[in-house]
CSV table of C-alpha atoms and ligand atoms in Angstrom, one decimal:
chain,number,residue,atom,x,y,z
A,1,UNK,CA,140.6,-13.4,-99.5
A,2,UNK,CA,139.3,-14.1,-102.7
A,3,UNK,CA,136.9,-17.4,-103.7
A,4,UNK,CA,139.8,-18.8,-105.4
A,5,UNK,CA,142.8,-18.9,-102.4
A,6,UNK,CA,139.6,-19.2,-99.9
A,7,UNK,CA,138.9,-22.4,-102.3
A,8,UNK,CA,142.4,-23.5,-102.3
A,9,UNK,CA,143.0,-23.0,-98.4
A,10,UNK,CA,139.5,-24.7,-98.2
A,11,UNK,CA,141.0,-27.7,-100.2
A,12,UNK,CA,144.7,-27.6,-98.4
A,13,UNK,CA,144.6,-30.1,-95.5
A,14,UNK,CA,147.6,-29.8,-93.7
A,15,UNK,CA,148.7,-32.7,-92.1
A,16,UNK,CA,150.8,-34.1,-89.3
A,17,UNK,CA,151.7,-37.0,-89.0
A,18,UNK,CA,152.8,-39.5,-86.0
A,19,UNK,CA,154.4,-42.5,-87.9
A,20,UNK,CA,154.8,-44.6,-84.4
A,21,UNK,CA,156.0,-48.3,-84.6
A,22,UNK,CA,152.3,-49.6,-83.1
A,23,UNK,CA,150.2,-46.6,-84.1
A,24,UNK,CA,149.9,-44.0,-86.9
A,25,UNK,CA,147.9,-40.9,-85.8
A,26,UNK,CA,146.9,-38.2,-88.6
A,27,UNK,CA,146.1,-34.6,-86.8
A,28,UNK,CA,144.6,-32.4,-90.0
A,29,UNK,CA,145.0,-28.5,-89.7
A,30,UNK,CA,142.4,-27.0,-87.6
A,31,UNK,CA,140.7,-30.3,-87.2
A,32,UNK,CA,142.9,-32.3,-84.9
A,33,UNK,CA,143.0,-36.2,-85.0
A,34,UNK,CA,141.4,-37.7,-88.0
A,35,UNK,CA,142.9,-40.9,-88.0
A,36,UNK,CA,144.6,-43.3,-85.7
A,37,UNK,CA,145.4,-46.5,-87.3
A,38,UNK,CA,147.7,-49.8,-86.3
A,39,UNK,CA,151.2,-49.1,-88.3
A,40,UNK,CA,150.8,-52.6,-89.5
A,41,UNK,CA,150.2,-53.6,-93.4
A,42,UNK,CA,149.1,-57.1,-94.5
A,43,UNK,CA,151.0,-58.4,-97.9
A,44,UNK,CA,150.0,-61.3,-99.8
A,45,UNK,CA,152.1,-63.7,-102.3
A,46,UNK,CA,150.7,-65.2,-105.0
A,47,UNK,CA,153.3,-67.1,-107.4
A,48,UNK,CA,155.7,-65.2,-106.0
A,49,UNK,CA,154.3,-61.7,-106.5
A,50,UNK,CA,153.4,-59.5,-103.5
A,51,UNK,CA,150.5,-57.5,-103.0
A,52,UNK,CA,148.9,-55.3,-100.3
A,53,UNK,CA,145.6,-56.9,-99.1
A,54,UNK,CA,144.9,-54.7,-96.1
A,55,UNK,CA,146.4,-51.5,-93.7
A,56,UNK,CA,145.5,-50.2,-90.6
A,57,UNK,CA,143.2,-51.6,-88.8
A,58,UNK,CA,141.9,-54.3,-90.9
A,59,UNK,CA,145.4,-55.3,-91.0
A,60,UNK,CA,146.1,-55.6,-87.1
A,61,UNK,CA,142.8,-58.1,-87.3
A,62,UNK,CA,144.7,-60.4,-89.6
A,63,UNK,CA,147.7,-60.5,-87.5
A,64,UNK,CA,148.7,-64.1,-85.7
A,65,UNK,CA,145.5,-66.0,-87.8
A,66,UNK,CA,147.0,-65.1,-91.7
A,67,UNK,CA,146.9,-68.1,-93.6
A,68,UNK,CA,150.8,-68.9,-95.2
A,69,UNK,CA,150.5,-66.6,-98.3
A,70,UNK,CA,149.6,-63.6,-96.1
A,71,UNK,CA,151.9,-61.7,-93.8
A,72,UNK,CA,150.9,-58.8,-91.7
A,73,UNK,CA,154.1,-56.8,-90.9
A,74,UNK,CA,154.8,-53.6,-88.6
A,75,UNK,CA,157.4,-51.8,-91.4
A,76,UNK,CA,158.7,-50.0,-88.1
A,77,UNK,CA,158.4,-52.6,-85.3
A,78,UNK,CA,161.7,-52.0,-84.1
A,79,UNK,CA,161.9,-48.1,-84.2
A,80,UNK,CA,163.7,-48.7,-87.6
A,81,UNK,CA,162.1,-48.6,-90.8
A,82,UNK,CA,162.5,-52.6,-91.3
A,83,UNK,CA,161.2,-52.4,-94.7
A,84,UNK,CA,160.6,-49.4,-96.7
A,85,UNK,CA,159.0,-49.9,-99.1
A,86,UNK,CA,156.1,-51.5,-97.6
A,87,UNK,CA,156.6,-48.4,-94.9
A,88,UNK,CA,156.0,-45.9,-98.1
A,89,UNK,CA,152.8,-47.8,-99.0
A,90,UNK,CA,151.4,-47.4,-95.6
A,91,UNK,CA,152.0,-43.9,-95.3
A,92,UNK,CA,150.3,-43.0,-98.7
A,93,UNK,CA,147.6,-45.5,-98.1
A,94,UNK,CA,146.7,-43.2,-94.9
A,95,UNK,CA,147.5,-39.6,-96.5
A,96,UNK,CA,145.1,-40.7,-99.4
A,97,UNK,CA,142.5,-42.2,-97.0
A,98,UNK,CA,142.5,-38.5,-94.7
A,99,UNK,CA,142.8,-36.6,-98.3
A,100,UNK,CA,139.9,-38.5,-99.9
A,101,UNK,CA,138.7,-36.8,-103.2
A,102,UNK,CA,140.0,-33.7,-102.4
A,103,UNK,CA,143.4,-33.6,-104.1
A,104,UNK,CA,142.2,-31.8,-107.4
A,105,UNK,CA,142.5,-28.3,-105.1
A,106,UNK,CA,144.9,-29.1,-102.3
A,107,UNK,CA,148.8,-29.1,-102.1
A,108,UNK,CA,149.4,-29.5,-98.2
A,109,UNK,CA,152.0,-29.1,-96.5
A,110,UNK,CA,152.7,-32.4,-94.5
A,111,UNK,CA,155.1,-32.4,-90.8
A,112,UNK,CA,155.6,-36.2,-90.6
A,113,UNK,CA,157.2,-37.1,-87.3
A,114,UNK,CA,160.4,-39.2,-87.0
A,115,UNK,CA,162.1,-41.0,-84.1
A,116,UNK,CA,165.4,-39.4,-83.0
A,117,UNK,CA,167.6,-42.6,-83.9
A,118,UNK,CA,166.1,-42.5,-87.6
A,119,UNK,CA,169.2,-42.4,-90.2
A,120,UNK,CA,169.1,-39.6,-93.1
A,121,UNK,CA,168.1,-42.4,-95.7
A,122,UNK,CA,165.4,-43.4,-93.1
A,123,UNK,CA,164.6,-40.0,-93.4
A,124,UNK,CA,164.4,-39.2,-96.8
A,125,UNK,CA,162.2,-42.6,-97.8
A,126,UNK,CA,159.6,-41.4,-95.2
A,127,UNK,CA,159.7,-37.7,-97.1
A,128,UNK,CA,159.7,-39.5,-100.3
A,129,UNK,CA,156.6,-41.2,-99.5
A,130,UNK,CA,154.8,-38.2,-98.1
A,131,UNK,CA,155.8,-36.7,-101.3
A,132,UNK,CA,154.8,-39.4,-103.5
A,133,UNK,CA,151.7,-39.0,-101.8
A,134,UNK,CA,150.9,-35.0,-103.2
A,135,UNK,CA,152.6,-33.2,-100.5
A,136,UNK,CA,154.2,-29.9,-102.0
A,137,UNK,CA,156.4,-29.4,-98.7
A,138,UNK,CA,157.6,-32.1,-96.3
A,139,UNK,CA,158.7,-31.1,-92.8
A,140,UNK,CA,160.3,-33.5,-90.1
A,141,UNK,CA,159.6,-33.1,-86.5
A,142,UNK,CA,161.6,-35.4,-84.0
A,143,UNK,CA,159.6,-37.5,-81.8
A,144,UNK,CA,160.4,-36.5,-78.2
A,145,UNK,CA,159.8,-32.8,-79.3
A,146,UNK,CA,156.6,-33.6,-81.2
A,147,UNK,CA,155.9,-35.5,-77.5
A,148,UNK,CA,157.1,-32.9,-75.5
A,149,UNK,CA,154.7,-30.2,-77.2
A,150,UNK,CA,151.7,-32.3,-77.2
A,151,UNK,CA,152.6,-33.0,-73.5
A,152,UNK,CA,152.4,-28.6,-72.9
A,153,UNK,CA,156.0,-29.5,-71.8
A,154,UNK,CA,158.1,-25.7,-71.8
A,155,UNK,CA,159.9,-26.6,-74.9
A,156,UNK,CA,160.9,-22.9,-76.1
A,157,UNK,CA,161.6,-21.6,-72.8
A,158,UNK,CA,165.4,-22.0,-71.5
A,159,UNK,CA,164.0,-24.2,-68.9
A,160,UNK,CA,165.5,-27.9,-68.8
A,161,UNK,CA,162.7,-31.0,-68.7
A,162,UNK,CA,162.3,-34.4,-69.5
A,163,UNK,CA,160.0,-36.2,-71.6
A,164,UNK,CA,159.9,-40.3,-72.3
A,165,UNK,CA,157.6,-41.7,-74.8
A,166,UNK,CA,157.4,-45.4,-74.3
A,167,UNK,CA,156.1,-46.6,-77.5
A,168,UNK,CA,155.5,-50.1,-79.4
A,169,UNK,CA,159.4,-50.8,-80.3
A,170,UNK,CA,161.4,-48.1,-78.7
A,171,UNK,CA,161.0,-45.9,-75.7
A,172,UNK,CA,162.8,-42.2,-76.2
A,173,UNK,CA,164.3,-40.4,-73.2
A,174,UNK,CA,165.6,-36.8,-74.1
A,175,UNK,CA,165.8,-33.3,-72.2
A,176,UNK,CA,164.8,-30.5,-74.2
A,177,UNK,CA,165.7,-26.7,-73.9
A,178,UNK,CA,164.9,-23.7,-76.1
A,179,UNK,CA,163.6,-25.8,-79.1
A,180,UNK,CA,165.9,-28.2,-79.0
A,181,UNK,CA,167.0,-31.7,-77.8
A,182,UNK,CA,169.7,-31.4,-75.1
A,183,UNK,CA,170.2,-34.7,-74.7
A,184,UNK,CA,168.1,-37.8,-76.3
A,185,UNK,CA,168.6,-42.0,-76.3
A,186,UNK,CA,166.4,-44.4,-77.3
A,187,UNK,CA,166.0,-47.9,-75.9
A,188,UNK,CA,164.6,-50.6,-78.4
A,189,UNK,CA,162.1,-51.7,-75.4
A,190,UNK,CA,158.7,-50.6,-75.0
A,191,UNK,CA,154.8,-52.2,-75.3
A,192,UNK,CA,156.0,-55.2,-77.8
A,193,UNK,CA,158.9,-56.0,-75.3
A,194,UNK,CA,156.2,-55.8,-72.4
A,195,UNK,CA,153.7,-58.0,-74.2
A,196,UNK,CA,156.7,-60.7,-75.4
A,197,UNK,CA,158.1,-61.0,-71.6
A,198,UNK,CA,154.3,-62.1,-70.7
A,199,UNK,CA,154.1,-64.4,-73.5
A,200,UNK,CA,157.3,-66.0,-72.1
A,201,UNK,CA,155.9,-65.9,-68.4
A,202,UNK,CA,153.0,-67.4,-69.4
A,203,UNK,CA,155.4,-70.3,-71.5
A,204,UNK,CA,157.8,-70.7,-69.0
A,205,UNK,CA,155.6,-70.4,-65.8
A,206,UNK,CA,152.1,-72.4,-67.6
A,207,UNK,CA,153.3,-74.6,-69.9
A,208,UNK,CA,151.3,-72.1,-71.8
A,209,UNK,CA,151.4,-70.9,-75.0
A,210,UNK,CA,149.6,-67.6,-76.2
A,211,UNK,CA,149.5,-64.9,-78.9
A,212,UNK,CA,150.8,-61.7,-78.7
A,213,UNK,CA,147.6,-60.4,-79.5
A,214,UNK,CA,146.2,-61.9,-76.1
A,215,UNK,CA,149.5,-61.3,-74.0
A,216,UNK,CA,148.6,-57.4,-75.3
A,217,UNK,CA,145.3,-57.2,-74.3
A,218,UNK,CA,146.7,-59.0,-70.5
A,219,UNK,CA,148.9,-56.1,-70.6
A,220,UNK,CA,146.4,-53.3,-71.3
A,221,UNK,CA,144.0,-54.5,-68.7
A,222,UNK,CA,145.9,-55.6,-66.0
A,223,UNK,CA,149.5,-54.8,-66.6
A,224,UNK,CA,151.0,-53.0,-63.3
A,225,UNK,CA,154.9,-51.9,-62.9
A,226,UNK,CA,154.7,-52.9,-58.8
A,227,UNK,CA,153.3,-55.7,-56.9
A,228,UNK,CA,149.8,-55.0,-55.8
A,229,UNK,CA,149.8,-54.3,-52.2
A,230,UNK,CA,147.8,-57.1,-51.5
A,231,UNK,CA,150.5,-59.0,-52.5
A,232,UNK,CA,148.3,-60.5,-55.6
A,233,UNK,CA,146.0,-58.0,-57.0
A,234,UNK,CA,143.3,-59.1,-59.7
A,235,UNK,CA,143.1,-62.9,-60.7
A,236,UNK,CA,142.1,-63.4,-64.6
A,237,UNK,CA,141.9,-66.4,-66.7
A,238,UNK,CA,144.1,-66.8,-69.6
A,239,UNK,CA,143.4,-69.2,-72.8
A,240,UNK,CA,146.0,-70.7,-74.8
A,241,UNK,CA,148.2,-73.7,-76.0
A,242,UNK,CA,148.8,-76.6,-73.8
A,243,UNK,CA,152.8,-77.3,-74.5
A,244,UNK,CA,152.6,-80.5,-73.2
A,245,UNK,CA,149.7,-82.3,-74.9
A,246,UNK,CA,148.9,-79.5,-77.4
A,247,UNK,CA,145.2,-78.6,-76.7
A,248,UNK,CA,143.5,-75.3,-75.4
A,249,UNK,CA,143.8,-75.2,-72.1
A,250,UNK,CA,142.9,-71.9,-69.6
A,251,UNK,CA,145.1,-71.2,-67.0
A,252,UNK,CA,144.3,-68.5,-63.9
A,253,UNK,CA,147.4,-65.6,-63.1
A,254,UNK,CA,147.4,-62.9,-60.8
A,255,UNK,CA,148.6,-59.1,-60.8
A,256,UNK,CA,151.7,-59.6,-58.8
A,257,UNK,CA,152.6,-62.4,-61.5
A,258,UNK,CA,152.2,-60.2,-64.6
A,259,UNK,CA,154.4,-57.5,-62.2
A,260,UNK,CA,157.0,-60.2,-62.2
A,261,UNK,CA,156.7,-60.7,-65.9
A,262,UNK,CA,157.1,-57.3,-66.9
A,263,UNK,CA,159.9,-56.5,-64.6
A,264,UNK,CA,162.8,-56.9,-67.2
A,265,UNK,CA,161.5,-54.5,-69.7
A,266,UNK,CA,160.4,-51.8,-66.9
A,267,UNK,CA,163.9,-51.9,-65.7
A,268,UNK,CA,165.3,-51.1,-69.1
A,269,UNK,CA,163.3,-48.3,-69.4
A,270,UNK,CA,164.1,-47.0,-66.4
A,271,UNK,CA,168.0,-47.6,-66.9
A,272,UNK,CA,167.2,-45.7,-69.9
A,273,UNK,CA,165.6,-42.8,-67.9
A,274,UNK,CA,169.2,-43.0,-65.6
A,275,UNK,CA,171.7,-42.8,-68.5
A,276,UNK,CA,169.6,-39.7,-69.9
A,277,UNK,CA,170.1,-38.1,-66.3
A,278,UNK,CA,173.8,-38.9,-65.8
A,279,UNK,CA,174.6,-37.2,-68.8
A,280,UNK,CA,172.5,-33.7,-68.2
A,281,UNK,CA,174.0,-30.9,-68.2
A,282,UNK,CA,173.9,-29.8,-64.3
A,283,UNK,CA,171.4,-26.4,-64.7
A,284,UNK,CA,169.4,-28.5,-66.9
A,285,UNK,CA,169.4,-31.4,-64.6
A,286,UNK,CA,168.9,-29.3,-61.8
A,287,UNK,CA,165.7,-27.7,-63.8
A,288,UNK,CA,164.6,-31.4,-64.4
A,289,UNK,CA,164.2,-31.7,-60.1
A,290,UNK,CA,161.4,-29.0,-60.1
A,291,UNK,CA,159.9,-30.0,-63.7
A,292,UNK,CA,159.9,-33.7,-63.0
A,293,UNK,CA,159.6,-36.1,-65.8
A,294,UNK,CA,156.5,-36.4,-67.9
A,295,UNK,CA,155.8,-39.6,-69.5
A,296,UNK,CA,154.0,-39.9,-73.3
A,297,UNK,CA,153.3,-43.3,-75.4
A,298,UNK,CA,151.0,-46.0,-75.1
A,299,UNK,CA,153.2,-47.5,-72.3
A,300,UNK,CA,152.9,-44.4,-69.9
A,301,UNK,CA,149.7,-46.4,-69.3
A,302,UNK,CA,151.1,-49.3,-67.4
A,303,UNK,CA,149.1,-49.0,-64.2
A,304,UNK,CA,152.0,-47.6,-61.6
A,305,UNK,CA,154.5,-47.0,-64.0
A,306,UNK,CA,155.1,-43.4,-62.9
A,307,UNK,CA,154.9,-44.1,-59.1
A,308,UNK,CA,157.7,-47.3,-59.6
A,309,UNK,CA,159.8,-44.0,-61.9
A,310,UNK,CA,159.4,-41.8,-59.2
A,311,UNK,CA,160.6,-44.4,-56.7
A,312,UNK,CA,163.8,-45.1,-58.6
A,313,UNK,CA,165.0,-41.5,-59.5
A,314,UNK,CA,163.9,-39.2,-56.5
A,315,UNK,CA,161.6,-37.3,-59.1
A,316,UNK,CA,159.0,-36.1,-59.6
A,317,UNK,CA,156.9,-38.1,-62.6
A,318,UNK,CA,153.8,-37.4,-64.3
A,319,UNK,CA,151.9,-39.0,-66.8
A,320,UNK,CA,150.7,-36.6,-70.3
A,321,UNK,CA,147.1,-36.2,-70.1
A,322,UNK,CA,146.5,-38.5,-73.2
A,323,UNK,CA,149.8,-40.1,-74.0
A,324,UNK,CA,148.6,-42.3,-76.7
A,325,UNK,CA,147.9,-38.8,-78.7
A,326,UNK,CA,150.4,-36.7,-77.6
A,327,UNK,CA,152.9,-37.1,-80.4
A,328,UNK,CA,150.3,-36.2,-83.0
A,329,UNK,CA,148.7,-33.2,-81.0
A,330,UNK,CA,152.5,-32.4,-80.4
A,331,UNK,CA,152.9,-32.4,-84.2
A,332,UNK,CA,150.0,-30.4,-85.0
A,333,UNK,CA,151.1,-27.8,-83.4
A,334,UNK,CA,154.3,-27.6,-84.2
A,335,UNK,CA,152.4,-27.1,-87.8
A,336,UNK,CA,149.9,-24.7,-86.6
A,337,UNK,CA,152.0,-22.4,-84.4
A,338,UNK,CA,154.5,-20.0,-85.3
A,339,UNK,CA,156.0,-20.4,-81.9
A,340,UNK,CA,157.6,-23.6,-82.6
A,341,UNK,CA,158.3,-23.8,-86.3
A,342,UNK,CA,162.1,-23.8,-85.0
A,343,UNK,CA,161.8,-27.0,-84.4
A,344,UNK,CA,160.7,-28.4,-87.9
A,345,UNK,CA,163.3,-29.6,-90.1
A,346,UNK,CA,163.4,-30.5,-94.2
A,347,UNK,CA,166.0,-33.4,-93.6
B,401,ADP,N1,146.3,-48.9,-71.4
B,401,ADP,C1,147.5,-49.4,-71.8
B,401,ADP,N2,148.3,-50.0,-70.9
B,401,ADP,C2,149.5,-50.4,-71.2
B,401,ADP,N3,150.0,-50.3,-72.5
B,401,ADP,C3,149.2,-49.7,-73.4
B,401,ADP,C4,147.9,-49.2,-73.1
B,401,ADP,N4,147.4,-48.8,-74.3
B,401,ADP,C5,148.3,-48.9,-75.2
B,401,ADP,N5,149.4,-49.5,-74.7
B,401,ADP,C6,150.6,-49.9,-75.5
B,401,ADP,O1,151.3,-48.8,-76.0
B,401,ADP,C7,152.0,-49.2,-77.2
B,401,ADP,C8,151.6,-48.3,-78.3
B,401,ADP,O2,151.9,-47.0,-77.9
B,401,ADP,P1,152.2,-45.8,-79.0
B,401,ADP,O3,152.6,-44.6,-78.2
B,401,ADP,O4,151.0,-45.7,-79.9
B,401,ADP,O5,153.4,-46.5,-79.8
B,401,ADP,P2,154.1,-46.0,-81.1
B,401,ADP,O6,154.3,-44.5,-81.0
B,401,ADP,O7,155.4,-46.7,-81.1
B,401,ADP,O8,153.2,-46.3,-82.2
B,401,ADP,C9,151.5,-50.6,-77.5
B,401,ADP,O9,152.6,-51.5,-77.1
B,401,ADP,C10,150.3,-50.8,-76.7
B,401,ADP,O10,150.1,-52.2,-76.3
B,402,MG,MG1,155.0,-42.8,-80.7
């Protein structure tokens, strides 16, 4: 290799990324994870005129305690790009941040990941973007594959199995065989729906009023899918809003309590997880009973969320060995390894 292409390769930092509704990992050619970010972006209006003040994670700090002319948003909360262009500006602002000074020499190639409800103008702004950005090649991975590789899953075997990534904003269920994506649906429920349906418990239960922010943290620390089987589980204190006379106020709720409050958007996952299974394919459904279902996303993380899956399909459920990263490491490799470039697609 000469100095020059061995300077060039040096400089051409290959990127995948996970553009996930709550998080936005960046996994750099032979590197791995660089970056993992909140997908949030705070935009400020003066006279009218908007302007980005912050992304990432000095973003995510802003949110809920913004004065009125600032606005931290989550351009894919939903599992839709809600707004674009504020999307576009995210995803540059991290390319340039992993790419630092290094753009004189490098043209990378960049695999951005996309869910599997995206539309094709969805599509095409988030290639734009990574475009804009200095990519000289754009590649689109869908996100239960990206998941299923990162989760070691047997994705170009002709072996049937079944990953779901619960997310921020969506949760994807699909079956995948030889490279591709037998069946997929996505549900629009997932952590946000989790931390809203505690915020409510708290409202309707307390007289309490709290942030998401705190109602995410409940979630992460003491959020389980089934009632303890001491019947109550850890006690913790909750501050907040008093709704009646308006002051702070701290309030005491158990385990079996946040259980209760996170029932509704459990079940809709796993009505999501039936669905997918009804409408397998009966050799891939039958390799689905011996491969189980592996879970991926943030929400895998519930405490007893693959036990209460297990319970309510007959199968057998396993959780990825770090969900919160699988998409990206999925992604990566997808990049990295011949194996799989089958699965990469320019549109
Ligand atoms: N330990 C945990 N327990 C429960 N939920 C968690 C945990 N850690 C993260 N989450 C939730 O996972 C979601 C983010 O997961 P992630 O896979 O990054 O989503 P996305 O791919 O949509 O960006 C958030 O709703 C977050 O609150
Ligand atoms: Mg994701």
């Amino acid at each position: 290799m000469s100095f020059f292409s061995k300077l060039l390769k040096f400089g051409s930092h290959n990127m995948a990324i996970d553009l996930g509704t709550a998080n936005t990992l960046v996994y750099v050619q032979d590197q791995g994870v660089v970056l993992n970010e909140p997908s949030v972006v705070a935009i400020e209006t003066i006279n009218g005129i908007k302007k980005v003040r912050a992304v990432g994670d000095d973003a995510k700090m802003m949110m809920g305690k913004t004065p009125d002319s600032i606005e931290a948003i989550r351009p894919l909360r939903d599992g839709v790009i809600a707004d674009i262009e504020v999307a576009e500006h995210m995803i540059k602002h991290f390319i340039q941040k992993v790419h630092g000074r290094k753009s004189l020499f490098s043209y990378p190639e960049i695999v951005i990941c996309v869910p599997s409800g995206s539309t094709s103008v969805e599509r095409r702004a988030i290639r734009d973007a990574a475009s804009n950005a200095g990519a000289s090649e754009v590649y689109l991975i869908l996100e239960p594959m990206a998941a299923a590789i990162g989760a070691d899953m047997p994705v170009t075997e002709p072996i049937g199995s079944m990953v779901v990534d619960i997310g921020g904003g969506t949760t994807e269920v699909a079956v995948l065989s030889l490279r591709g994506l037998a069946y997929t649906t996505s549900v629009r429920v997932g952590g946000d729906k989790m931390d809203e349906a505690i915020v409510s418990y708290v409202r309707r239960h307390h007289n309490l009023l709290i942030g998401e922010a705190t109602a995410e943290r409940i979630k992460k620390d003491f959020g389980v899918a089934k009632k303890p089987a001491d019947g109550e589980g850890v006690s913790i204190q909750i501050k907040g809003r008093d709704l009646v006379n308006g002051v702070p106020k701290e309030i005491t709720i158990n385990q079996a309590q946040i259980a209760e409050a996170l029932a509704e958007p459990i079940s809709t996952i796993v009505e999501g997880v039936r669905i997918a299974l009804e409408n397998t394919a009966p050799e891939l459904a039958a390799d689905i009973v011996d491969q189980g279902i592996v879970l991926t996303g943030g929400g895998a993380l519930i405490a007893g969320l693959d036990e209460f899956i297990r319970e309510e399909t007959g199968l057998p459920v396993t959780v990825a060995e770090d969900p919160l990263s699988c998409v990206a490491i999925g992604t990566g490799r997808a990049m990295e390894e011949p194996i799989f470039r089958g699965v990469l697609h320019t549109a």
